[in-house]
Amino acid sequence: MKRSTSIAATVPLMMASLNASAMDITLANPLFHVIIGSDAGGITSLKRTDDRIDTNYVWDGRAIGQIVMRFRRAGDAWTQWESSSQAAIRTTTQDAPERVTVAYASSGTVPGPLAIHEGYALEGDALVWTITIANGSSTPIEIGDLGTPLPFATDYSGESAATFNKSVIRHSFISGDGSFIYCQRPSGVGPYLVMTPAAGTHLEYYTDREYQHDRHRIYTAYIHALVQANETDAGGTWRQPISSKTLAAAGSAGDTVTYSFRFTWAKDYAGVRQALVREGLIDVRTAPGMVIPQGMPAMFSLKTRQRILSVEAEFPDETTVRLVKTSGPDTRVYRIWFRRLGENRLTVNYGDGARLYLEFFSTQPLETLIRKRADFMVRKQLIRGTGKWYDGLFSLWDMRSGVLRSPDDTGGLRAYMVGGSDDPSNCKAPYLALKNLSFPVQSEIDAIEYHLQHFVWGGLQRKETETPYPFGIYGIDNWHVNRTSADGFGSGGNGQEHLWRSFDYPAMFTLYHAMYKIAKRYPGMTQYLDAQGYLDRAFGTAKAFFVVPYSIKAWWGGYPDWTYMTGEYNEVCLPELIDDLYREGRAADAYWLKRELEKKVKYFVYDNPYPYGSEYPFDSTAYETSHMLAKYGVTHELKPDTKLWKDHNSGQWYSHPKVEKSDFEAFLGKQMSANIADRGWLEPAYYLMGSDIRGGGNAHYLLSYMAQMGGWAVLDYALNYSPTPEDHIALGYASYLSSWALVNAGDAKSNYGYWFPGEKNDGAAAWAYEPLKVAKPWYGLPQGRGAWGYDGEIDHGFMGALRTAATIVVNDPVFGLFAYGGSVTRTPDGVKVIPMDGLRQRVYFQTLKPAVHMELEQDGFVTVRLARAADGAPRRLAFSLENRSGPAHQTVLNVSGLPPGRYAVSVGRSRRPIRIAAAGATTVVLDIPARPACRITIERIGAVAAKAAVRRPEASRSNT
């Protein structure tokens, strides 16, 4: 295969050795500065020569280039060999200024009859690593495993600057000949190091575990994995072919094999895509993602210089793959339909016998999943009528056993997970409340109130009359142990004073705030408290969030400062809560909460250059909050200050004598860059694309709650701030869809769920996804590849998804006219949209400038038509609206982007005029009749009459 070379290939190589020992060898040119460690037998330092941050992409003290191998003669047992322990037979030679060879002699029993040579060479704009294995014996030898540990610098420390500048995030996509790996700094600042297999080399398997000669987790990618996958990792499942390689006897054709990898640099994500195509691989794009709800239109594209031979479906009788168009000489665009629920693999055959595997996941329609999840919680996960201290608890469902776990029956889970005082269980009721804002169901609202009355108030949460620390929330293991503890107040945060974990508070004030809105929107559906009662609880809990944890000097000798200094999930509702307090005439309460929130806004923007940590030095938890804080600063007027607040631990006063809007705008982009770096984007597998990525890279613990919570931030950024909105819409929507794959739901034909079949699990959900064939995730119980058996924290993610759900119409540069989360067809004067996003309350027309956004506060769109005038401006919105609560009522439509002027609003036969003064948001109050659906139009009065569009062939393409 022909390789391109850059101008850098003509620049003389530099032999200068920077910080290398006498035993090390340096290869350097204007792009690469590489150190080959003689003792390590591999690359101990890999840097971009002109990198001002000077990041070493290799973990300090480790080496890339080592080999793990198993081989045998026919009939013999497998012999295991690891290059890291073979210093006695290793020689390292600099053959030329640009090349180093590491050789392992063929002698004795290790490596026995095999001669192994590794080469490292700078060739143009690439660093090329080759592995050559030759059989020196008279009998064939089978290589059962050939893997390479890849210790990229994923070693994060408690010092933020080091983590975000000197460490990297590894993005790895193992998919046969189409495999690739790229590494980027957690800040998202380039360059990105891209590792691609050369023609004839593929990757088929990986592990991520403590390795023999290293106590740390080491990611190992396998060229061949017959023994590792089938014997060492027995059990579990794997969805790609596994191979071995047999070398012929010495002197025969096939007695030697060479594998090769190329390292190149990319400036950004677009550069990584270009590198994949340049290196002979395939750049894959998808819309709306790789988790595809049934009925929702979906497309994908393949961009490559190779010839595409075919795209084969795993289940051809239940899959349709149709080539839609070719775009230029190297891009093919396809439409896909999956009729089989669960995992669906497409195999792309290309080039000279090469294969790429695309792993999709098909779910039931999103609205079905949203409703099933809520119904399942109420029927199966609420403990009530027991008389026990935990009566009213929403606990964790065990899909393996089909039972509800509890503090008296943990099923091997840790006590705090089922104690009701931490994230795994305190996300259930808030999800139910957010769901009922859109789809009110009396039994579900009753269940929430039972939980609040019997488990939360006066149990998990202190009442407003309890002193000290009113509205405080008890931490792990459970509130009952803490409330009844002999350790009282002043105990260093123990027992009765265990109220300091600030992460426990936002879910609760989110719950109360949602219940306030339910009481306002659906009169009579709440019984425990009225709207004002719930608003009281929401404010009291939000105030406690800022006051209580930071008032307790805990057992480690410091004050928990996370409220002000870290991002915590569900804080995103704080600005809206402040607005509601103002609307309800509670200006003093609103101002107090606003002042505390603005302390955090300024801290993130001015007082910490990397405010993205959480309970761990590197975590994905912060990015929902960091976007909310940035957005708040951009949309609000913040003033300079002196001694705004004092750090209880360091004694430092935080002052901000200069506060400018541009600072918040800069932080908006900076935090988004870090958010995106921390999630899969270019990796086309349903468990990678859009998923958040934790500290060790994407080899374990995927599709967690932050896939969707941080995905809300990405999509909001795309719709309102991004300079390249099409790219960010694609990533944000893939993130929104991603974790819906964890809902175990189906029909009778699919036995009610892909992961854990059986009607008893229909509507249950998984905590996260495990990509390894066999593993022991952090929650403590072993399992194989697939969804975890418990729901845990994932309902936080589904809350983020409910905030995100929208149907978005775009003119995509690859796919053309497309609706993310719905279908769109052209009409003579505009477009018709059918929302399928799960809520059907938000429809965004990004095809217009300015974009037209429509958002309902309740009820739902059935269809939406947008008509344009002859001048191209929107002149009429016509939509069918579903009445979800039954009686006649008023609903609020927020619409933005319509041209200023006079409009007529028609609901059925009633008609009234309104005036839109500017393209900003306009609130339209609609009188909805007491019937299932009604038709509404908002039409510009005096607009230029629309002319029927003349359809061109390309204009008729749409994702119907």
Tab-separated table of N, CA, C and O in Angstrom, residues 371-458:
chain	number	residue	atom	x	y	z
A	371	ARG	N	-40.614	5.167	29.574
A	371	ARG	CA	-41.798	4.776	30.339
A	371	ARG	C	-41.576	3.458	31.085
A	371	ARG	O	-41.960	3.318	32.254
A	372	LYS	N	-40.932	2.487	30.415
A	372	LYS	CA	-40.696	1.188	31.057
A	372	LYS	C	-39.792	1.330	32.267
A	372	LYS	O	-39.998	0.661	33.299
A	373	ARG	N	-38.774	2.152	32.136
A	373	ARG	CA	-37.843	2.301	33.257
A	373	ARG	C	-38.573	2.840	34.484
A	373	ARG	O	-38.379	2.351	35.605
A	374	ALA	N	-39.418	3.845	34.292
A	374	ALA	CA	-40.155	4.411	35.410
A	374	ALA	C	-41.128	3.402	36.001
A	374	ALA	O	-41.219	3.228	37.226
A	375	ASP	N	-41.855	2.729	35.148
A	375	ASP	CA	-42.828	1.746	35.613
A	375	ASP	C	-42.148	0.623	36.394
A	375	ASP	O	-42.647	0.165	37.423
A	376	PHE	N	-40.985	0.182	35.902
A	376	PHE	CA	-40.265	-0.904	36.576
A	376	PHE	C	-39.830	-0.476	37.970
A	376	PHE	O	-39.945	-1.248	38.931
A	377	MET	N	-39.327	0.752	38.103
A	377	MET	CA	-38.905	1.231	39.420
A	377	MET	C	-40.051	1.165	40.423
A	377	MET	O	-39.875	0.728	41.564
A	378	VAL	N	-41.212	1.636	39.999
A	378	VAL	CA	-42.345	1.705	40.916
A	378	VAL	C	-42.840	0.305	41.277
A	378	VAL	O	-43.154	0.018	42.438
A	379	ARG	N	-42.884	-0.589	40.305
A	379	ARG	CA	-43.407	-1.936	40.559
A	379	ARG	C	-42.418	-2.834	41.280
A	379	ARG	O	-42.811	-3.667	42.107
A	380	LYS	N	-41.117	-2.682	40.967
A	380	LYS	CA	-40.141	-3.678	41.420
A	380	LYS	C	-39.086	-3.147	42.403
A	380	LYS	O	-38.467	-3.939	43.094
A	381	GLN	N	-38.859	-1.836	42.469
A	381	GLN	CA	-37.699	-1.352	43.207
A	381	GLN	C	-38.033	-0.505	44.432
A	381	GLN	O	-37.118	-0.111	45.167
A	382	LEU	N	-39.304	-0.212	44.663
A	382	LEU	CA	-39.699	0.549	45.844
A	382	LEU	C	-40.122	-0.414	46.950
A	382	LEU	O	-41.013	-1.239	46.771
A	383	ILE	N	-39.451	-0.300	48.088
A	383	ILE	CA	-39.794	-1.109	49.259
A	383	ILE	C	-40.851	-0.350	50.056
A	383	ILE	O	-40.617	0.779	50.492
A	384	ARG	N	-42.021	-0.947	50.230
A	384	ARG	CA	-43.074	-0.248	50.982
A	384	ARG	C	-43.932	-1.232	51.764
A	384	ARG	O	-44.086	-2.394	51.392
A	385	GLY	N	-44.434	-0.703	52.863
A	385	GLY	CA	-45.322	-1.497	53.704
A	385	GLY	C	-44.617	-2.520	54.553
A	385	GLY	O	-45.246	-3.451	55.060
A	386	THR	N	-43.314	-2.365	54.771
A	386	THR	CA	-42.563	-3.381	55.523
A	386	THR	C	-42.438	-3.046	56.997
A	386	THR	O	-42.194	-3.938	57.813
A	387	GLY	N	-42.559	-1.764	57.348
A	387	GLY	CA	-42.352	-1.368	58.737
A	387	GLY	C	-40.899	-1.302	59.138
A	387	GLY	O	-40.578	-0.973	60.288
A	388	LYS	N	-39.986	-1.592	58.216
A	388	LYS	CA	-38.552	-1.545	58.525
A	388	LYS	C	-38.040	-0.105	58.428
A	388	LYS	O	-38.705	0.775	57.865
A	389	TRP	N	-36.843	0.121	58.966
A	389	TRP	CA	-36.283	1.475	58.921
A	389	TRP	C	-36.072	1.957	57.497
A	389	TRP	O	-36.071	3.162	57.237
A	390	TYR	N	-35.920	1.024	56.566
A	390	TYR	CA	-35.694	1.437	55.182
A	390	TYR	C	-36.964	1.360	54.338
A	390	TYR	O	-36.896	1.325	53.108
A	391	ASP	N	-38.124	1.359	54.976
A	391	ASP	CA	-39.367	1.417	54.216
A	391	ASP	C	-39.381	2.702	53.385
A	391	ASP	O	-39.046	3.786	53.876
A	392	GLY	N	-39.747	2.585	52.116
A	392	GLY	CA	-39.733	3.739	51.224
A	392	GLY	C	-38.463	3.870	50.407
A	392	GLY	O	-38.335	4.791	49.598
A	393	LEU	N	-37.532	2.946	50.572
A	393	LEU	CA	-36.271	2.980	49.826
A	393	LEU	C	-36.465	2.473	48.403
A	393	LEU	O	-37.114	1.446	48.186
A	394	PHE	N	-35.910	3.187	47.436
A	394	PHE	CA	-35.730	2.656	46.090
A	394	PHE	C	-34.374	1.952	46.083
A	394	PHE	O	-33.330	2.601	46.137
A	395	SER	N	-34.379	0.630	45.987
A	395	SER	CA	-33.131	-0.107	46.088
A	395	SER	C	-32.713	-0.660	44.725
A	395	SER	O	-33.342	-0.376	43.696
A	396	LEU	N	-31.657	-1.476	44.711
A	396	LEU	CA	-31.053	-1.963	43.473
A	396	LEU	C	-31.636	-3.323	43.085
A	396	LEU	O	-31.768	-4.216	43.922
A	397	TRP	N	-31.953	-3.434	41.802
A	397	TRP	CA	-32.500	-4.680	41.264
A	397	TRP	C	-31.365	-5.554	40.751
A	397	TRP	O	-30.486	-5.090	40.023
A	398	ASP	N	-31.395	-6.815	41.144
A	398	ASP	CA	-30.415	-7.808	40.721
A	398	ASP	C	-30.994	-8.562	39.523
A	398	ASP	O	-31.870	-9.416	39.679
A	399	MET	N	-30.525	-8.234	38.313
A	399	MET	CA	-31.064	-8.879	37.111
A	399	MET	C	-30.650	-10.322	36.992
A	399	MET	O	-31.343	-11.128	36.359
A	400	ARG	N	-29.519	-10.690	37.557
A	400	ARG	CA	-29.090	-12.088	37.471
A	400	ARG	C	-30.051	-13.000	38.231
A	400	ARG	O	-30.413	-14.075	37.761
A	401	SER	N	-30.418	-12.561	39.409
A	401	SER	CA	-31.289	-13.391	40.249
A	401	SER	C	-32.751	-13.004	40.139
A	401	SER	O	-33.616	-13.742	40.624
A	402	GLY	N	-33.034	-11.848	39.551
A	402	GLY	CA	-34.412	-11.406	39.431
A	402	GLY	C	-35.029	-11.029	40.757
A	402	GLY	O	-36.213	-11.298	40.997
A	403	VAL	N	-34.235	-10.410	41.652
A	403	VAL	CA	-34.735	-10.027	42.976
A	403	VAL	C	-34.274	-8.611	43.304
A	403	VAL	O	-33.295	-8.102	42.750
A	404	LEU	N	-34.987	-7.994	44.235
A	404	LEU	CA	-34.617	-6.672	44.736
A	404	LEU	C	-33.702	-6.841	45.932
A	404	LEU	O	-34.053	-7.512	46.912
A	405	ARG	N	-32.539	-6.229	45.856
A	405	ARG	CA	-31.619	-6.284	46.989
A	405	ARG	C	-31.993	-5.215	48.009
A	405	ARG	O	-32.666	-4.232	47.686
A	406	SER	N	-31.537	-5.412	49.237
A	406	SER	CA	-31.904	-4.497	50.320
A	406	SER	C	-30.802	-4.500	51.362
A	406	SER	O	-29.870	-5.319	51.287
A	407	PRO	N	-30.881	-3.624	52.355
A	407	PRO	CA	-29.882	-3.660	53.425
A	407	PRO	C	-29.817	-5.003	54.154
A	407	PRO	O	-28.778	-5.343	54.726
A	408	ASP	N	-30.898	-5.769	54.120
A	408	ASP	CA	-30.896	-7.088	54.754
A	408	ASP	C	-30.522	-8.212	53.798
A	408	ASP	O	-30.373	-9.362	54.226
A	409	ASP	N	-30.387	-7.907	52.538
A	409	ASP	CA	-30.063	-8.920	51.525
A	409	ASP	C	-29.273	-8.232	50.413
A	409	ASP	O	-29.814	-7.904	49.371
A	410	THR	N	-27.980	-8.029	50.648
A	410	THR	CA	-27.163	-7.236	49.716
A	410	THR	C	-26.759	-8.012	48.476
A	410	THR	O	-26.339	-7.413	47.485
A	411	GLY	N	-26.832	-9.352	48.509
A	411	GLY	CA	-26.434	-10.151	47.356
A	411	GLY	C	-24.965	-10.006	46.996
A	411	GLY	O	-24.584	-10.224	45.844
A	412	GLY	N	-24.145	-9.643	47.961
A	412	GLY	CA	-22.721	-9.473	47.711
A	412	GLY	C	-22.328	-8.045	47.403
A	412	GLY	O	-21.133	-7.738	47.304
A	413	LEU	N	-23.297	-7.154	47.221
A	413	LEU	CA	-22.975	-5.746	47.014
A	413	LEU	C	-22.506	-5.124	48.321
A	413	LEU	O	-22.820	-5.615	49.419
A	414	ARG	N	-21.775	-4.029	48.213
A	414	ARG	CA	-21.339	-3.330	49.411
A	414	ARG	C	-22.539	-2.665	50.072
A	414	ARG	O	-23.482	-2.249	49.415
A	415	ALA	N	-22.463	-2.522	51.384
A	415	ALA	CA	-23.615	-2.069	52.156
A	415	ALA	C	-24.113	-0.709	51.693
A	415	ALA	O	-25.329	-0.470	51.620
A	416	TYR	N	-23.199	0.210	51.363
A	416	TYR	CA	-23.643	1.558	51.008
A	416	TYR	C	-24.434	1.574	49.712
A	416	TYR	O	-25.252	2.484	49.488
A	417	MET	N	-24.223	0.583	48.841
A	417	MET	CA	-24.897	0.578	47.546
A	417	MET	C	-26.393	0.370	47.686
A	417	MET	O	-27.176	0.820	46.843
A	418	VAL	N	-26.811	-0.331	48.740
A	418	VAL	CA	-28.231	-0.597	48.941
A	418	VAL	C	-28.737	0.052	50.226
A	418	VAL	O	-29.810	-0.294	50.709
A	419	GLY	N	-27.979	0.999	50.759
A	419	GLY	CA	-28.379	1.640	52.007
A	419	GLY	C	-29.195	2.894	51.834
A	419	GLY	O	-29.702	3.453	52.810
A	420	GLY	N	-29.297	3.385	50.589
A	420	GLY	CA	-30.106	4.569	50.341
A	420	GLY	C	-29.428	5.870	50.640
A	420	GLY	O	-30.054	6.931	50.566
A	421	SER	N	-28.142	5.846	50.962
A	421	SER	CA	-27.443	7.073	51.336
A	421	SER	C	-26.308	7.413	50.386
A	421	SER	O	-25.359	8.092	50.769
A	422	ASP	N	-26.404	6.965	49.155
A	422	ASP	CA	-25.340	7.261	48.198
A	422	ASP	C	-25.922	7.209	46.784
A	422	ASP	O	-27.105	6.883	46.580
A	423	ASP	N	-25.072	7.479	45.819
A	423	ASP	CA	-25.498	7.655	44.434
A	423	ASP	C	-26.251	6.455	43.838
A	423	ASP	O	-27.178	6.663	43.043
A	424	PRO	N	-25.888	5.194	44.129
A	424	PRO	CA	-26.576	4.087	43.456
A	424	PRO	C	-28.087	4.071	43.672
A	424	PRO	O	-28.831	3.673	42.780
A	425	SER	N	-28.546	4.482	44.862
A	425	SER	CA	-29.986	4.430	45.128
A	425	SER	C	-30.656	5.799	45.124
A	425	SER	O	-31.852	5.885	44.865
A	426	ASN	N	-29.907	6.889	45.380
A	426	ASN	CA	-30.592	8.176	45.481
A	426	ASN	C	-30.883	8.816	44.128
A	426	ASN	O	-31.361	9.951	44.070
A	427	CYS	N	-30.610	8.095	43.032
A	427	CYS	CA	-30.919	8.619	41.699
A	427	CYS	C	-32.264	8.121	41.181
A	427	CYS	O	-32.712	8.563	40.113
A	428	LYS	N	-32.929	7.227	41.897
A	428	LYS	CA	-34.154	6.624	41.367
A	428	LYS	C	-35.328	7.605	41.379
A	428	LYS	O	-35.973	7.854	40.355
A	429	ALA	N	-35.642	8.143	42.546
A	429	ALA	CA	-36.782	9.052	42.651
A	429	ALA	C	-36.594	10.308	41.801
A	429	ALA	O	-37.565	10.757	41.164
A	430	PRO	N	-35.413	10.913	41.738
A	430	PRO	CA	-35.256	12.076	40.849
A	430	PRO	C	-35.518	11.741	39.387
A	430	PRO	O	-36.106	12.560	38.664
A	431	TYR	N	-35.086	10.558	38.928
A	431	TYR	CA	-35.406	10.179	37.552
A	431	TYR	C	-36.921	10.101	37.367
A	431	TYR	O	-37.473	10.607	36.374
A	432	LEU	N	-37.607	9.467	38.308
A	432	LEU	CA	-39.056	9.364	38.214
A	432	LEU	C	-39.700	10.743	38.131
A	432	LEU	O	-40.634	10.971	37.351
A	433	ALA	N	-39.204	11.681	38.937
A	433	ALA	CA	-39.789	13.019	38.941
A	433	ALA	C	-39.568	13.725	37.611
A	433	ALA	O	-40.495	14.334	37.058
A	434	LEU	N	-38.348	13.655	37.071
A	434	LEU	CA	-38.084	14.302	35.788
A	434	LEU	C	-38.917	13.656	34.686
A	434	LEU	O	-39.423	14.337	33.790
A	435	LYS	N	-39.067	12.339	34.732
A	435	LYS	CA	-39.892	11.661	33.733
A	435	LYS	C	-41.335	12.134	33.820
A	435	LYS	O	-42.016	12.362	32.811
A	436	ASN	N	-41.857	12.316	35.038
A	436	ASN	CA	-43.254	12.695	35.210
A	436	ASN	C	-43.518	14.156	34.877
A	436	ASN	O	-44.682	14.540	34.721
A	437	LEU	N	-42.484	14.960	34.743
A	437	LEU	CA	-42.684	16.291	34.183
A	437	LEU	C	-43.191	16.203	32.748
A	437	LEU	O	-43.952	17.063	32.293
A	438	SER	N	-42.779	15.168	32.034
A	438	SER	CA	-43.164	15.006	30.636
A	438	SER	C	-44.308	14.023	30.448
A	438	SER	O	-45.155	14.217	29.577
A	439	PHE	N	-44.319	12.939	31.234
A	439	PHE	CA	-45.357	11.911	31.138
A	439	PHE	C	-45.921	11.658	32.532
A	439	PHE	O	-45.468	10.763	33.241
A	440	PRO	N	-46.892	12.466	32.968
A	440	PRO	CA	-47.403	12.307	34.329
A	440	PRO	C	-48.231	11.037	34.495
A	440	PRO	O	-49.113	10.747	33.694
A	441	VAL	N	-47.893	10.259	35.523
A	441	VAL	CA	-48.619	9.038	35.870
A	441	VAL	C	-48.859	9.080	37.376
A	441	VAL	O	-47.900	9.168	38.156
A	442	GLN	N	-50.108	9.013	37.794
A	442	GLN	CA	-50.433	9.203	39.205
A	442	GLN	C	-49.720	8.202	40.102
A	442	GLN	O	-49.193	8.558	41.165
A	443	SER	N	-49.675	6.929	39.703
A	443	SER	CA	-49.046	5.912	40.566
A	443	SER	C	-47.562	6.182	40.755
A	443	SER	O	-47.004	5.885	41.819
A	444	GLU	N	-46.919	6.745	39.754
A	444	GLU	CA	-45.492	7.053	39.870
A	444	GLU	C	-45.261	8.251	40.780
A	444	GLU	O	-44.320	8.262	41.588
A	445	ILE	N	-46.107	9.261	40.676
A	445	ILE	CA	-45.999	10.411	41.565
A	445	ILE	C	-46.288	9.985	43.000
A	445	ILE	O	-45.616	10.427	43.951
A	446	ASP	N	-47.270	9.105	43.188
A	446	ASP	CA	-47.556	8.577	44.525
A	446	ASP	C	-46.341	7.850	45.097
A	446	ASP	O	-46.043	7.958	46.299
A	447	ALA	N	-45.633	7.091	44.253
A	447	ALA	CA	-44.457	6.356	44.718
A	447	ALA	C	-43.359	7.310	45.170
A	447	ALA	O	-42.680	7.075	46.184
A	448	ILE	N	-43.155	8.391	44.425
A	448	ILE	CA	-42.148	9.381	44.820
A	448	ILE	C	-42.498	9.953	46.188
A	448	ILE	O	-41.642	10.082	47.076
A	449	GLU	N	-43.764	10.290	46.383
A	449	GLU	CA	-44.166	10.910	47.646
A	449	GLU	C	-44.078	9.912	48.804
A	449	GLU	O	-43.755	10.300	49.939
A	450	TYR	N	-44.349	8.642	48.536
A	450	TYR	CA	-44.163	7.625	49.575
A	450	TYR	C	-42.694	7.580	49.993
A	450	TYR	O	-42.381	7.523	51.191
A	451	HIS	N	-41.801	7.602	49.018
A	451	HIS	CA	-40.356	7.610	49.285
A	451	HIS	C	-39.967	8.817	50.131
A	451	HIS	O	-39.225	8.685	51.123
A	452	LEU	N	-40.463	9.983	49.763
A	452	LEU	CA	-40.110	11.200	50.498
A	452	LEU	C	-40.665	11.173	51.917
A	452	LEU	O	-39.969	11.541	52.877
A	453	GLN	N	-41.883	10.714	52.062
A	453	GLN	CA	-42.535	10.752	53.368
A	453	GLN	C	-41.999	9.688	54.320
A	453	GLN	O	-41.823	9.954	55.520
A	454	HIS	N	-41.695	8.503	53.813
A	454	HIS	CA	-41.338	7.394	54.691
A	454	HIS	C	-39.839	7.151	54.812
A	454	HIS	O	-39.390	6.622	55.844
A	455	PHE	N	-39.062	7.485	53.786
A	455	PHE	CA	-37.628	7.180	53.841
A	455	PHE	C	-36.765	8.435	53.987
A	455	PHE	O	-35.784	8.427	54.729
A	456	VAL	N	-37.143	9.501	53.304
A	456	VAL	CA	-36.258	10.671	53.239
A	456	VAL	C	-36.438	11.593	54.434
A	456	VAL	O	-35.499	11.813	55.213
A	457	TRP	N	-37.622	12.168	54.573
A	457	TRP	CA	-37.811	13.270	55.516
A	457	TRP	C	-37.808	12.761	56.956
A	457	TRP	O	-38.613	11.916	57.346
A	458	GLY	N	-36.845	13.232	57.725
A	458	GLY	CA	-36.680	12.758	59.091
A	458	GLY	C	-35.917	11.463	59.203
A	458	GLY	O	-35.706	10.955	60.307
